């Protein structure tokens, strides 16, 4: 069975048919999803979703929201990440593509959350968009005994290798199925299979087959198929490999 290691089904785009979406991933052979709650206003929705047996959660403040983060938010985060079905702090990091929060505030909020994850002994889910250098500089200041993932990775093989050498695994999203997937296919082909997680990051970025549609957890099957193609292994092997990697890091 597959795991979608990065979903946002608490997004309002799922408000009309969330139960159907959950049914569809189950029938597609996805046994578990990791729901990422990275806007403070969505945290409560995360507790509701966590009541569903096959949904685990991660909580954080996204770099887009960094400018809105308050001390009360950090205090609340410290408490909620210790809850039973919370597997990680995430996603947190730096986004210099959109720069929706000033970069110095993004960095500060990222560091605070790294420290929260280390204190709570939970892995971290890192968002790094067009901010490789600064992300690396911050991560190098800490040691991550519980590990973490660089999610929706979009960098080069050398960047992936640097993160892996620091103890992180690499989250591969639907972009791997695109005709224009940049360096991603090379990254998947060259890194060790034990360092790969499969994710949709739904509702964002649908796989090639469903381009233009809202993405959903069932589509993680397309990501795993492409990983299998590139690694020249069967679907079942790729599914087992990515599921085991996810269990090892988070469960
Ligand atoms: Ni995400």
PDB file of C-alpha atoms and ligand atoms in Angstrom:
ATOM      1  CA  UNK A   1       0.000   0.000   0.000  1.00  0.00           C
ATOM      2  CA  UNK A   2       1.108   3.551  -0.761  1.00  0.00           C
ATOM      3  CA  UNK A   3       1.507   6.599   1.475  1.00  0.00           C
ATOM      4  CA  UNK A   4       0.988  10.166   0.286  1.00  0.00           C
ATOM      5  CA  UNK A   5       3.496  11.919   2.527  1.00  0.00           C
ATOM      6  CA  UNK A   6       2.332  15.481   1.815  1.00  0.00           C
ATOM      7  CA  UNK A   7      -1.286  16.539   1.384  1.00  0.00           C
ATOM      8  CA  UNK A   8      -3.332  19.659   2.051  1.00  0.00           C
ATOM      9  CA  UNK A   9      -6.880  18.299   2.006  1.00  0.00           C
ATOM     10  CA  UNK A  10      -7.851  20.811   4.683  1.00  0.00           C
ATOM     11  CA  UNK A  11      -7.636  23.362   1.856  1.00  0.00           C
ATOM     12  CA  UNK A  12     -10.988  24.963   1.085  1.00  0.00           C
ATOM     13  CA  UNK A  13     -10.841  23.487  -2.419  1.00  0.00           C
ATOM     14  CA  UNK A  14     -11.764  20.182  -0.782  1.00  0.00           C
ATOM     15  CA  UNK A  15     -14.613  21.576   1.315  1.00  0.00           C
ATOM     16  CA  UNK A  16     -17.249  20.326  -1.133  1.00  0.00           C
ATOM     17  CA  UNK A  17     -16.125  16.713  -1.501  1.00  0.00           C
ATOM     18  CA  UNK A  18     -13.507  15.846   1.169  1.00  0.00           C
ATOM     19  CA  UNK A  19     -15.180  12.538   2.066  1.00  0.00           C
ATOM     20  CA  UNK A  20     -15.225  11.484  -1.590  1.00  0.00           C
ATOM     21  CA  UNK A  21     -11.555  12.395  -1.922  1.00  0.00           C
ATOM     22  CA  UNK A  22     -10.755  10.221   1.107  1.00  0.00           C
ATOM     23  CA  UNK A  23     -12.715   7.305  -0.369  1.00  0.00           C
ATOM     24  CA  UNK A  24     -10.940   7.700  -3.705  1.00  0.00           C
ATOM     25  CA  UNK A  25      -7.426   7.472  -2.269  1.00  0.00           C
ATOM     26  CA  UNK A  26      -8.395   4.386  -0.289  1.00  0.00           C
ATOM     27  CA  UNK A  27      -9.706   2.670  -3.411  1.00  0.00           C
ATOM     28  CA  UNK A  28      -6.571   3.711  -5.300  1.00  0.00           C
ATOM     29  CA  UNK A  29      -4.437   1.707  -2.825  1.00  0.00           C
ATOM     30  CA  UNK A  30      -3.239   4.570  -0.641  1.00  0.00           C
ATOM     31  CA  UNK A  31      -3.337   3.407   2.971  1.00  0.00           C
ATOM     32  CA  UNK A  32      -2.210   6.546   4.790  1.00  0.00           C
ATOM     33  CA  UNK A  33      -1.849  10.259   4.138  1.00  0.00           C
ATOM     34  CA  UNK A  34       0.194  12.860   5.992  1.00  0.00           C
ATOM     35  CA  UNK A  35      -1.834  16.049   6.138  1.00  0.00           C
ATOM     36  CA  UNK A  36       0.214  19.241   6.409  1.00  0.00           C
ATOM     37  CA  UNK A  37      -1.353  22.125   8.356  1.00  0.00           C
ATOM     38  CA  UNK A  38       0.903  25.094   7.771  1.00  0.00           C
ATOM     39  CA  UNK A  39      -1.421  28.024   8.223  1.00  0.00           C
ATOM     40  CA  UNK A  40      -2.369  28.873  11.788  1.00  0.00           C
ATOM     41  CA  UNK A  41      -6.027  29.254  10.802  1.00  0.00           C
ATOM     42  CA  UNK A  42      -6.098  25.624   9.582  1.00  0.00           C
ATOM     43  CA  UNK A  43      -4.634  24.002  12.697  1.00  0.00           C
ATOM     44  CA  UNK A  44      -8.030  23.266  14.252  1.00  0.00           C
ATOM     45  CA  UNK A  45      -9.164  21.592  11.040  1.00  0.00           C
ATOM     46  CA  UNK A  46      -6.119  19.341  11.453  1.00  0.00           C
ATOM     47  CA  UNK A  47      -7.383  18.026  14.775  1.00  0.00           C
ATOM     48  CA  UNK A  48     -10.690  17.134  13.137  1.00  0.00           C
ATOM     49  CA  UNK A  49      -8.971  15.354  10.244  1.00  0.00           C
ATOM     50  CA  UNK A  50      -6.673  13.478  12.630  1.00  0.00           C
ATOM     51  CA  UNK A  51      -9.734  11.677  13.974  1.00  0.00           C
ATOM     52  CA  UNK A  52      -9.795   9.766  10.684  1.00  0.00           C
ATOM     53  CA  UNK A  53      -7.840   6.566  11.273  1.00  0.00           C
ATOM     54  CA  UNK A  54      -5.588   6.722   8.202  1.00  0.00           C
ATOM     55  CA  UNK A  55      -4.757  10.441   8.413  1.00  0.00           C
ATOM     56  CA  UNK A  56      -1.680  11.656  10.298  1.00  0.00           C
ATOM     57  CA  UNK A  57      -0.808  15.320  10.638  1.00  0.00           C
ATOM     58  CA  UNK A  58       2.056  17.803  10.714  1.00  0.00           C
ATOM     59  CA  UNK A  59       1.747  21.377  11.956  1.00  0.00           C
ATOM     60  CA  UNK A  60       3.803  24.491  11.289  1.00  0.00           C
ATOM     61  CA  UNK A  61       3.879  28.031   9.983  1.00  0.00           C
ATOM     62  CA  UNK A  62       4.614  28.217   6.242  1.00  0.00           C
ATOM     63  CA  UNK A  63       7.186  30.775   5.056  1.00  0.00           C
ATOM     64  CA  UNK A  64       4.312  32.599   3.317  1.00  0.00           C
ATOM     65  CA  UNK A  65       2.747  33.113   6.770  1.00  0.00           C
ATOM     66  CA  UNK A  66       5.980  34.085   8.545  1.00  0.00           C
ATOM     67  CA  UNK A  67       4.999  37.740   8.782  1.00  0.00           C
ATOM     68  CA  UNK A  68       1.813  36.798  10.659  1.00  0.00           C
ATOM     69  CA  UNK A  69       3.483  34.543  13.260  1.00  0.00           C
ATOM     70  CA  UNK A  70       2.993  35.597  16.882  1.00  0.00           C
ATOM     71  CA  UNK A  71       4.522  34.375  20.128  1.00  0.00           C
ATOM     72  CA  UNK A  72       1.162  32.829  20.951  1.00  0.00           C
ATOM     73  CA  UNK A  73       1.360  30.826  17.703  1.00  0.00           C
ATOM     74  CA  UNK A  74       4.740  29.397  18.674  1.00  0.00           C
ATOM     75  CA  UNK A  75       3.485  28.514  22.143  1.00  0.00           C
ATOM     76  CA  UNK A  76       0.457  26.780  20.619  1.00  0.00           C
ATOM     77  CA  UNK A  77       2.650  24.957  18.092  1.00  0.00           C
ATOM     78  CA  UNK A  78       4.869  23.588  20.863  1.00  0.00           C
ATOM     79  CA  UNK A  79       1.815  22.011  22.441  1.00  0.00           C
ATOM     80  CA  UNK A  80       0.072  20.674  19.353  1.00  0.00           C
ATOM     81  CA  UNK A  81       3.075  18.973  17.858  1.00  0.00           C
ATOM     82  CA  UNK A  82       3.175  16.729  20.916  1.00  0.00           C
ATOM     83  CA  UNK A  83      -0.324  15.461  20.138  1.00  0.00           C
ATOM     84  CA  UNK A  84      -0.779  11.779  19.366  1.00  0.00           C
ATOM     85  CA  UNK A  85      -1.298  11.878  15.630  1.00  0.00           C
ATOM     86  CA  UNK A  86       1.195  14.630  14.871  1.00  0.00           C
ATOM     87  CA  UNK A  87       4.216  13.109  13.138  1.00  0.00           C
ATOM     88  CA  UNK A  88       6.352  16.165  12.366  1.00  0.00           C
ATOM     89  CA  UNK A  89       6.841  19.900  12.349  1.00  0.00           C
ATOM     90  CA  UNK A  90       6.118  21.120   8.838  1.00  0.00           C
ATOM     91  CA  UNK A  91       6.107  22.519   6.460  1.00  0.00           C
ATOM     92  CA  UNK A  92       8.483  25.294   7.366  1.00  0.00           C
ATOM     93  CA  UNK A  93      11.366  26.854   5.485  1.00  0.00           C
ATOM     94  CA  UNK A  94      12.120  29.567   2.980  1.00  0.00           C
ATOM     95  CA  UNK A  95      10.286  30.638  -0.159  1.00  0.00           C
ATOM     96  CA  UNK A  96      12.139  33.258  -2.195  1.00  0.00           C
ATOM     97  CA  UNK A  97      10.015  32.545  -5.273  1.00  0.00           C
ATOM     98  CA  UNK A  98       6.936  34.309  -3.932  1.00  0.00           C
ATOM     99  CA  UNK A  99       8.598  36.217  -1.053  1.00  0.00           C
ATOM    100  CA  UNK A 100       5.187  36.684   0.577  1.00  0.00           C
ATOM    101  CA  UNK A 101       6.979  37.415   3.859  1.00  0.00           C
ATOM    102  CA  UNK A 102      10.234  39.392   4.206  1.00  0.00           C
ATOM    103  CA  UNK A 103      13.238  37.067   4.010  1.00  0.00           C
ATOM    104  CA  UNK A 104      14.594  37.977   7.459  1.00  0.00           C
ATOM    105  CA  UNK A 105      11.229  37.093   9.005  1.00  0.00           C
ATOM    106  CA  UNK A 106      11.098  33.820   7.054  1.00  0.00           C
ATOM    107  CA  UNK A 107      14.522  32.891   8.409  1.00  0.00           C
ATOM    108  CA  UNK A 108      13.629  33.769  11.978  1.00  0.00           C
ATOM    109  CA  UNK A 109      10.370  31.794  11.911  1.00  0.00           C
ATOM    110  CA  UNK A 110      12.146  28.836  10.263  1.00  0.00           C
ATOM    111  CA  UNK A 111      14.800  28.755  13.013  1.00  0.00           C
ATOM    112  CA  UNK A 112      12.202  28.945  15.765  1.00  0.00           C
ATOM    113  CA  UNK A 113      10.359  25.966  14.305  1.00  0.00           C
ATOM    114  CA  UNK A 114      13.526  23.936  13.819  1.00  0.00           C
ATOM    115  CA  UNK A 115      14.175  24.435  17.522  1.00  0.00           C
ATOM    116  CA  UNK A 116      10.613  23.372  18.354  1.00  0.00           C
ATOM    117  CA  UNK A 117      11.032  20.175  16.306  1.00  0.00           C
ATOM    118  CA  UNK A 118      14.334  19.338  17.975  1.00  0.00           C
ATOM    119  CA  UNK A 119      12.933  19.940  21.476  1.00  0.00           C
ATOM    120  CA  UNK A 120       9.910  17.761  20.691  1.00  0.00           C
ATOM    121  CA  UNK A 121      12.052  15.073  19.029  1.00  0.00           C
ATOM    122  CA  UNK A 122       9.982  15.118  15.854  1.00  0.00           C
ATOM    123  CA  UNK A 123      11.209  15.130  12.261  1.00  0.00           C
ATOM    124  CA  UNK A 124      10.933  18.283  10.171  1.00  0.00           C
ATOM    125  CA  UNK A 125       9.320  18.879   6.777  1.00  0.00           C
ATOM    126  CA  UNK A 126      11.294  21.560   4.951  1.00  0.00           C
ATOM    127  CA  UNK A 127       9.948  23.848   2.236  1.00  0.00           C
ATOM    128  CA  UNK A 128      12.775  25.286   0.129  1.00  0.00           C
ATOM    129  CA  UNK A 129      11.904  27.234  -2.975  1.00  0.00           C
ATOM    130  CA  UNK A 130      14.638  29.193  -4.745  1.00  0.00           C
ATOM    131  CA  UNK A 131      16.352  29.509  -1.369  1.00  0.00           C
ATOM    132  CA  UNK A 132      18.880  26.680  -1.419  1.00  0.00           C
ATOM    133  CA  UNK A 133      21.841  28.646  -0.079  1.00  0.00           C
ATOM    134  CA  UNK A 134      20.073  30.192   2.918  1.00  0.00           C
ATOM    135  CA  UNK A 135      18.187  26.977   3.735  1.00  0.00           C
ATOM    136  CA  UNK A 136      21.445  25.079   3.836  1.00  0.00           C
ATOM    137  CA  UNK A 137      23.125  27.756   5.936  1.00  0.00           C
ATOM    138  CA  UNK A 138      20.341  27.549   8.536  1.00  0.00           C
ATOM    139  CA  UNK A 139      20.100  23.734   8.559  1.00  0.00           C
ATOM    140  CA  UNK A 140      23.870  23.480   9.089  1.00  0.00           C
ATOM    141  CA  UNK A 141      23.509  25.198  12.477  1.00  0.00           C
ATOM    142  CA  UNK A 142      21.554  22.269  13.909  1.00  0.00           C
ATOM    143  CA  UNK A 143      21.758  18.522  14.187  1.00  0.00           C
ATOM    144  CA  UNK A 144      18.640  16.640  13.266  1.00  0.00           C
ATOM    145  CA  UNK A 145      18.535  13.400  15.207  1.00  0.00           C
ATOM    146  CA  UNK A 146      14.969  12.705  14.098  1.00  0.00           C
ATOM    147  CA  UNK A 147      15.727  13.551  10.476  1.00  0.00           C
ATOM    148  CA  UNK A 148      13.476  15.244   8.017  1.00  0.00           C
ATOM    149  CA  UNK A 149      12.452  15.659   4.407  1.00  0.00           C
ATOM    150  CA  UNK A 150      13.100  18.338   1.818  1.00  0.00           C
ATOM    151  CA  UNK A 151       9.603  18.284   0.401  1.00  0.00           C
ATOM    152  CA  UNK A 152       8.607  18.902  -3.237  1.00  0.00           C
ATOM    153  CA  UNK A 153      12.280  18.940  -4.038  1.00  0.00           C
ATOM    154  CA  UNK A 154      13.125  20.821  -7.215  1.00  0.00           C
ATOM    155  CA  UNK A 155      16.892  21.283  -7.106  1.00  0.00           C
ATOM    156  CA  UNK A 156      19.881  19.610  -8.732  1.00  0.00           C
ATOM    157  CA  UNK A 157      21.462  16.254  -7.969  1.00  0.00           C
ATOM    158  CA  UNK A 158      24.309  17.954  -6.086  1.00  0.00           C
ATOM    159  CA  UNK A 159      21.825  19.861  -3.925  1.00  0.00           C
ATOM    160  CA  UNK A 160      19.915  16.642  -3.200  1.00  0.00           C
ATOM    161  CA  UNK A 161      23.158  14.920  -2.306  1.00  0.00           C
ATOM    162  CA  UNK A 162      24.103  17.715   0.101  1.00  0.00           C
ATOM    163  CA  UNK A 163      20.775  17.411   1.925  1.00  0.00           C
ATOM    164  CA  UNK A 164      21.050  13.599   2.018  1.00  0.00           C
ATOM    165  CA  UNK A 165      24.564  13.820   3.465  1.00  0.00           C
ATOM    166  CA  UNK A 166      23.077  15.960   6.240  1.00  0.00           C
ATOM    167  CA  UNK A 167      20.572  13.200   7.058  1.00  0.00           C
ATOM    168  CA  UNK A 168      17.535  14.358   5.089  1.00  0.00           C
ATOM    169  CA  UNK A 169      15.431  12.438   2.599  1.00  0.00           C
ATOM    170  CA  UNK A 170      13.999  13.893  -0.588  1.00  0.00           C
ATOM    171  CA  UNK A 171      10.263  14.347  -1.197  1.00  0.00           C
ATOM    172  CA  UNK A 172       9.352  13.754  -4.829  1.00  0.00           C
ATOM    173  CA  UNK A 173       6.081  15.342  -5.969  1.00  0.00           C
ATOM    174  CA  UNK A 174       3.966  15.296  -9.108  1.00  0.00           C
ATOM    175  CA  UNK A 175       6.506  17.484 -10.940  1.00  0.00           C
ATOM    176  CA  UNK A 176       8.423  14.261 -11.638  1.00  0.00           C
ATOM    177  CA  UNK A 177       5.647  13.292 -14.100  1.00  0.00           C
ATOM    178  CA  UNK A 178       5.855  16.562 -16.093  1.00  0.00           C
ATOM    179  CA  UNK A 179       7.302  16.638 -19.580  1.00  0.00           C
ATOM    180  CA  UNK A 180       9.482  19.500 -18.376  1.00  0.00           C
ATOM    181  CA  UNK A 181      10.686  18.130 -15.063  1.00  0.00           C
ATOM    182  CA  UNK A 182      14.097  19.840 -15.052  1.00  0.00           C
ATOM    183  CA  UNK A 183      16.742  17.924 -13.130  1.00  0.00           C
ATOM    184  CA  UNK A 184      14.223  15.844 -11.193  1.00  0.00           C
ATOM    185  CA  UNK A 185      14.462  12.658 -13.247  1.00  0.00           C
ATOM    186  CA  UNK A 186      18.239  12.725 -12.917  1.00  0.00           C
ATOM    187  CA  UNK A 187      17.893  13.303  -9.170  1.00  0.00           C
ATOM    188  CA  UNK A 188      15.581  10.293  -8.747  1.00  0.00           C
ATOM    189  CA  UNK A 189      17.755   8.114 -10.924  1.00  0.00           C
ATOM    190  CA  UNK A 190      20.996   8.939  -9.062  1.00  0.00           C
ATOM    191  CA  UNK A 191      19.961   9.077  -5.405  1.00  0.00           C
ATOM    192  CA  UNK A 192      19.522   5.918  -3.374  1.00  0.00           C
ATOM    193  CA  UNK A 193      15.978   4.561  -3.300  1.00  0.00           C
ATOM    194  CA  UNK A 194      16.045   4.579   0.491  1.00  0.00           C
ATOM    195  CA  UNK A 195      16.166   8.407   0.405  1.00  0.00           C
ATOM    196  CA  UNK A 196      12.962   8.967  -1.616  1.00  0.00           C
ATOM    197  CA  UNK A 197       9.467   9.814  -0.364  1.00  0.00           C
ATOM    198  CA  UNK A 198       6.432  10.093  -2.654  1.00  0.00           C
ATOM    199  CA  UNK A 199       3.987  12.969  -2.259  1.00  0.00           C
ATOM    200  CA  UNK A 200       1.336  14.917  -4.151  1.00  0.00           C
ATOM    201  CA  UNK A 201       1.381  18.277  -2.310  1.00  0.00           C
ATOM    202  CA  UNK A 202      -2.286  18.329  -3.349  1.00  0.00           C
ATOM    203  CA  UNK A 203      -4.255  20.427  -4.278  1.00  0.00           C
ATOM    204  CA  UNK A 204      -1.188  21.923  -5.989  1.00  0.00           C
ATOM    205  CA  UNK A 205       0.583  20.576  -9.082  1.00  0.00           C
ATOM    206  CA  UNK A 206      -1.411  17.699 -10.562  1.00  0.00           C
ATOM    207  CA  UNK A 207       0.497  14.910 -12.308  1.00  0.00           C
ATOM    208  CA  UNK A 208       0.862  15.219 -16.114  1.00  0.00           C
ATOM    209  CA  UNK A 209      -2.075  12.847 -16.667  1.00  0.00           C
ATOM    210  CA  UNK A 210      -4.398  15.180 -14.719  1.00  0.00           C
ATOM    211  CA  UNK A 211      -2.822  18.552 -15.624  1.00  0.00           C
ATOM    212  CA  UNK A 212      -5.154  21.464 -15.019  1.00  0.00           C
ATOM    213  CA  UNK A 213      -7.234  19.581 -12.434  1.00  0.00           C
ATOM    214  CA  UNK A 214      -7.087  19.963  -8.678  1.00  0.00           C
ATOM    215  CA  UNK A 215      -4.635  17.355  -7.402  1.00  0.00           C
ATOM    216  CA  UNK A 216      -5.655  14.839  -4.719  1.00  0.00           C
ATOM    217  CA  UNK A 217      -3.988  12.064  -2.657  1.00  0.00           C
ATOM    218  CA  UNK A 218      -5.083   9.253  -5.023  1.00  0.00           C
ATOM    219  CA  UNK A 219      -2.745  10.762  -7.630  1.00  0.00           C
ATOM    220  CA  UNK A 220       0.333   9.778  -5.614  1.00  0.00           C
ATOM    221  CA  UNK A 221       0.088   6.526  -7.566  1.00  0.00           C
ATOM    222  CA  UNK A 222       1.264   8.489 -10.663  1.00  0.00           C
ATOM    223  CA  UNK A 223       4.302   9.767  -8.766  1.00  0.00           C
ATOM    224  CA  UNK A 224       5.214   6.242  -7.642  1.00  0.00           C
ATOM    225  CA  UNK A 225       4.744   4.910 -11.204  1.00  0.00           C
ATOM    226  CA  UNK A 226       7.234   7.467 -12.491  1.00  0.00           C
ATOM    227  CA  UNK A 227       9.721   6.672  -9.714  1.00  0.00           C
ATOM    228  CA  UNK A 228       9.389   2.986 -10.689  1.00  0.00           C
ATOM    229  CA  UNK A 229      10.019   3.852 -14.377  1.00  0.00           C
ATOM    230  CA  UNK A 230      13.097   5.899 -13.626  1.00  0.00           C
ATOM    231  CA  UNK A 231      14.538   3.385 -11.160  1.00  0.00           C
ATOM    232  CA  UNK A 232      13.659   0.530 -13.513  1.00  0.00           C
ATOM    233  CA  UNK A 233      11.808  -1.401 -10.826  1.00  0.00           C
ATOM    234  CA  UNK A 234       8.213  -2.621 -10.617  1.00  0.00           C
ATOM    235  CA  UNK A 235       5.395  -0.465  -9.296  1.00  0.00           C
ATOM    236  CA  UNK A 236       5.109  -2.753  -6.304  1.00  0.00           C
ATOM    237  CA  UNK A 237       8.791  -2.380  -5.492  1.00  0.00           C
ATOM    238  CA  UNK A 238       8.611   1.418  -5.752  1.00  0.00           C
ATOM    239  CA  UNK A 239       5.487   1.468  -3.603  1.00  0.00           C
ATOM    240  CA  UNK A 240       7.055  -0.731  -0.921  1.00  0.00           C
ATOM    241  CA  UNK A 241      10.252   1.295  -0.991  1.00  0.00           C
ATOM    242  CA  UNK A 242       8.583   4.716  -0.620  1.00  0.00           C
ATOM    243  CA  UNK A 243       6.150   3.415   2.011  1.00  0.00           C
ATOM    244  CA  UNK A 244       8.933   1.908   4.088  1.00  0.00           C
ATOM    245  CA  UNK A 245      10.945   5.132   3.839  1.00  0.00           C
ATOM    246  CA  UNK A 246       7.940   7.112   5.078  1.00  0.00           C
ATOM    247  CA  UNK A 247       7.273   4.726   7.954  1.00  0.00           C
ATOM    248  CA  UNK A 248      10.919   4.775   8.978  1.00  0.00           C
ATOM    249  CA  UNK A 249      11.054   8.563   9.146  1.00  0.00           C
ATOM    250  CA  UNK A 250       7.644   9.424  10.539  1.00  0.00           C
ATOM    251  CA  UNK A 251       5.784   6.537  12.184  1.00  0.00           C
TER     252      UNK A 251
HETATM  253 NI1  LIG B   1       2.884  21.665   0.833  1.00  0.00          NI
END
